[in-house]
Coordinates of C-alpha atoms in Angstrom, one line a residue:
X29 CA 124.0 131.9 96.4
X30 CA 120.6 132.1 94.5
X31 CA 118.7 134.1 97.3
X32 CA 118.5 137.1 95.2
X33 CA 116.4 135.5 92.5
X34 CA 113.9 133.7 95.1
X35 CA 110.8 135.3 95.5
X36 CA 108.0 134.3 98.2
X37 CA 104.4 133.8 97.1
X38 CA 102.2 132.7 94.1
X39 CA 103.6 133.3 90.6
X40 CA 100.5 134.2 88.2
X41 CA 99.7 131.3 85.9
X42 CA 100.9 132.9 82.7
X43 CA 104.3 133.6 84.4
X44 CA 104.6 130.0 85.6
X45 CA 103.9 128.6 82.0
X46 CA 106.4 130.9 80.6
X47 CA 109.0 129.5 83.0
X48 CA 108.0 125.9 82.2
X49 CA 108.1 126.3 78.4
X50 CA 111.4 128.1 78.4
X51 CA 113.0 125.4 80.8
X52 CA 114.9 122.1 79.7
X53 CA 114.0 120.6 83.1
X54 CA 111.6 121.7 85.9
X55 CA 112.4 120.4 89.4
X56 CA 108.9 119.9 91.1
X57 CA 109.2 119.6 94.7
X58 CA 106.1 118.8 96.9
X59 CA 105.2 121.2 100.0
X60 CA 106.1 119.3 103.3
X61 CA 103.5 117.9 105.2
X62 CA 104.7 119.3 108.4
X63 CA 102.3 121.8 109.8
X64 CA 103.6 125.4 109.7
X65 CA 103.6 128.9 108.2
X66 CA 103.0 127.4 104.6
X67 CA 100.8 124.4 105.5
X68 CA 97.8 124.0 108.0
X69 CA 98.1 120.1 108.2
X70 CA 97.4 120.4 111.8
X71 CA 96.4 116.7 111.7
X72 CA 99.9 115.8 110.3
X73 CA 98.3 113.7 107.3
X74 CA 100.8 112.2 105.1
X75 CA 101.6 113.5 101.8
X76 CA 100.4 111.1 99.2
X77 CA 98.9 112.7 96.2
X78 CA 100.9 115.1 93.5
X79 CA 100.6 118.6 93.1
X80 CA 98.7 120.4 90.3
X81 CA 102.1 121.6 88.9
X82 CA 102.7 117.7 88.1
X83 CA 100.2 118.2 85.4
X84 CA 101.0 121.7 84.4
X85 CA 104.7 121.0 83.9
X86 CA 103.7 118.0 82.0
X87 CA 101.2 119.7 79.8
X88 CA 104.0 122.0 78.8
X89 CA 105.9 119.2 77.5
X90 CA 108.9 119.8 79.7
X91 CA 110.9 117.2 81.6
X92 CA 110.3 117.4 85.4
X93 CA 112.4 116.0 88.2
X94 CA 110.0 115.5 91.1
X95 CA 110.2 114.2 94.6
X96 CA 108.4 110.8 94.6
X97 CA 104.8 110.7 96.3
X98 CA 103.0 107.5 96.9
X99 CA 100.2 108.2 94.1
X100 CA 102.4 109.3 91.5
X101 CA 102.6 106.0 89.4
X102 CA 98.8 106.0 89.2
X103 CA 99.1 108.9 87.1
X104 CA 102.6 108.8 85.6
X105 CA 105.1 106.1 84.9
X106 CA 108.4 107.2 86.7
X107 CA 111.5 106.6 84.5
X108 CA 109.3 106.7 81.3
X109 CA 106.9 109.8 81.5
X110 CA 108.4 111.7 84.5
X111 CA 111.6 111.5 86.5
X112 CA 111.8 111.3 90.3
X113 CA 114.6 111.7 92.9
X114 CA 114.7 110.6 96.5
X115 CA 117.9 112.7 97.7
X116 CA 119.9 115.5 96.4
X117 CA 122.4 113.2 95.2
X118 CA 120.1 111.6 92.9
X119 CA 118.6 114.7 91.8
X120 CA 122.3 115.9 91.0
X121 CA 123.1 112.9 88.8
X122 CA 119.8 112.9 87.0
X123 CA 120.1 116.8 86.2
X124 CA 123.6 116.1 85.0
X125 CA 122.3 113.1 82.7
X126 CA 119.4 114.8 81.2
X127 CA 121.3 118.1 80.4
X128 CA 123.8 115.9 78.5
X129 CA 121.3 113.6 76.8
X130 CA 118.9 115.9 74.9
X131 CA 117.0 112.9 73.1
X132 CA 116.2 111.0 76.1
X133 CA 115.1 114.2 78.0
X134 CA 112.9 115.1 75.1
X135 CA 111.6 111.6 75.0
X136 CA 110.3 111.6 78.7
X137 CA 108.9 115.0 78.4
X138 CA 107.0 113.9 75.2
X139 CA 105.7 110.8 76.8
X140 CA 104.5 112.8 79.9
X141 CA 102.7 115.1 77.6
X142 CA 101.0 112.6 75.7
X143 CA 99.8 110.9 78.9
X144 CA 98.5 114.4 80.1
X145 CA 96.6 115.2 76.9
X146 CA 95.1 111.7 77.0
X147 CA 94.2 111.2 80.7
X148 CA 94.5 114.3 82.6
X149 CA 92.9 117.1 80.8
X150 CA 89.6 118.4 82.3
X151 CA 87.5 116.7 79.5
X152 CA 88.8 113.3 80.2
X153 CA 88.3 113.8 84.0
X154 CA 84.8 114.7 83.4
X155 CA 84.5 111.7 81.2
X156 CA 86.1 109.6 83.8
X157 CA 83.9 111.0 86.8
X158 CA 80.8 110.4 84.4
X159 CA 81.8 106.6 84.0
X160 CA 82.3 106.2 87.5
X161 CA 78.8 107.8 88.3
X162 CA 77.3 105.9 85.4
X163 CA 75.9 109.1 84.0

């Protein structure tokens, strides 16, 4: 049913930011790890890390529902700063919940924004790198 509004390829950053800021909830699906036309994972390495969208969506102060990656809890607290889902039924249930519980949706989104601004900016990453390298 949505085929007419789906387009292939990359979105310009400014356009994706407008979408994130204009949405109550953004669904963040990680790319498959199966090698194919959109993935050159010929070694079939497992997908553990989160994608850059995870930070970008949180930086917009928007609630995101994302599939769970192993490294996600290192960067955000699921259920508090970000929401996850394991299957379509759970995604549907959480969408229905947060679309009818505005205060809870906003609180999770703002906690994710706060964590992003404290730990996940370029400045904070450079500081972390400098500390690790003992500069």
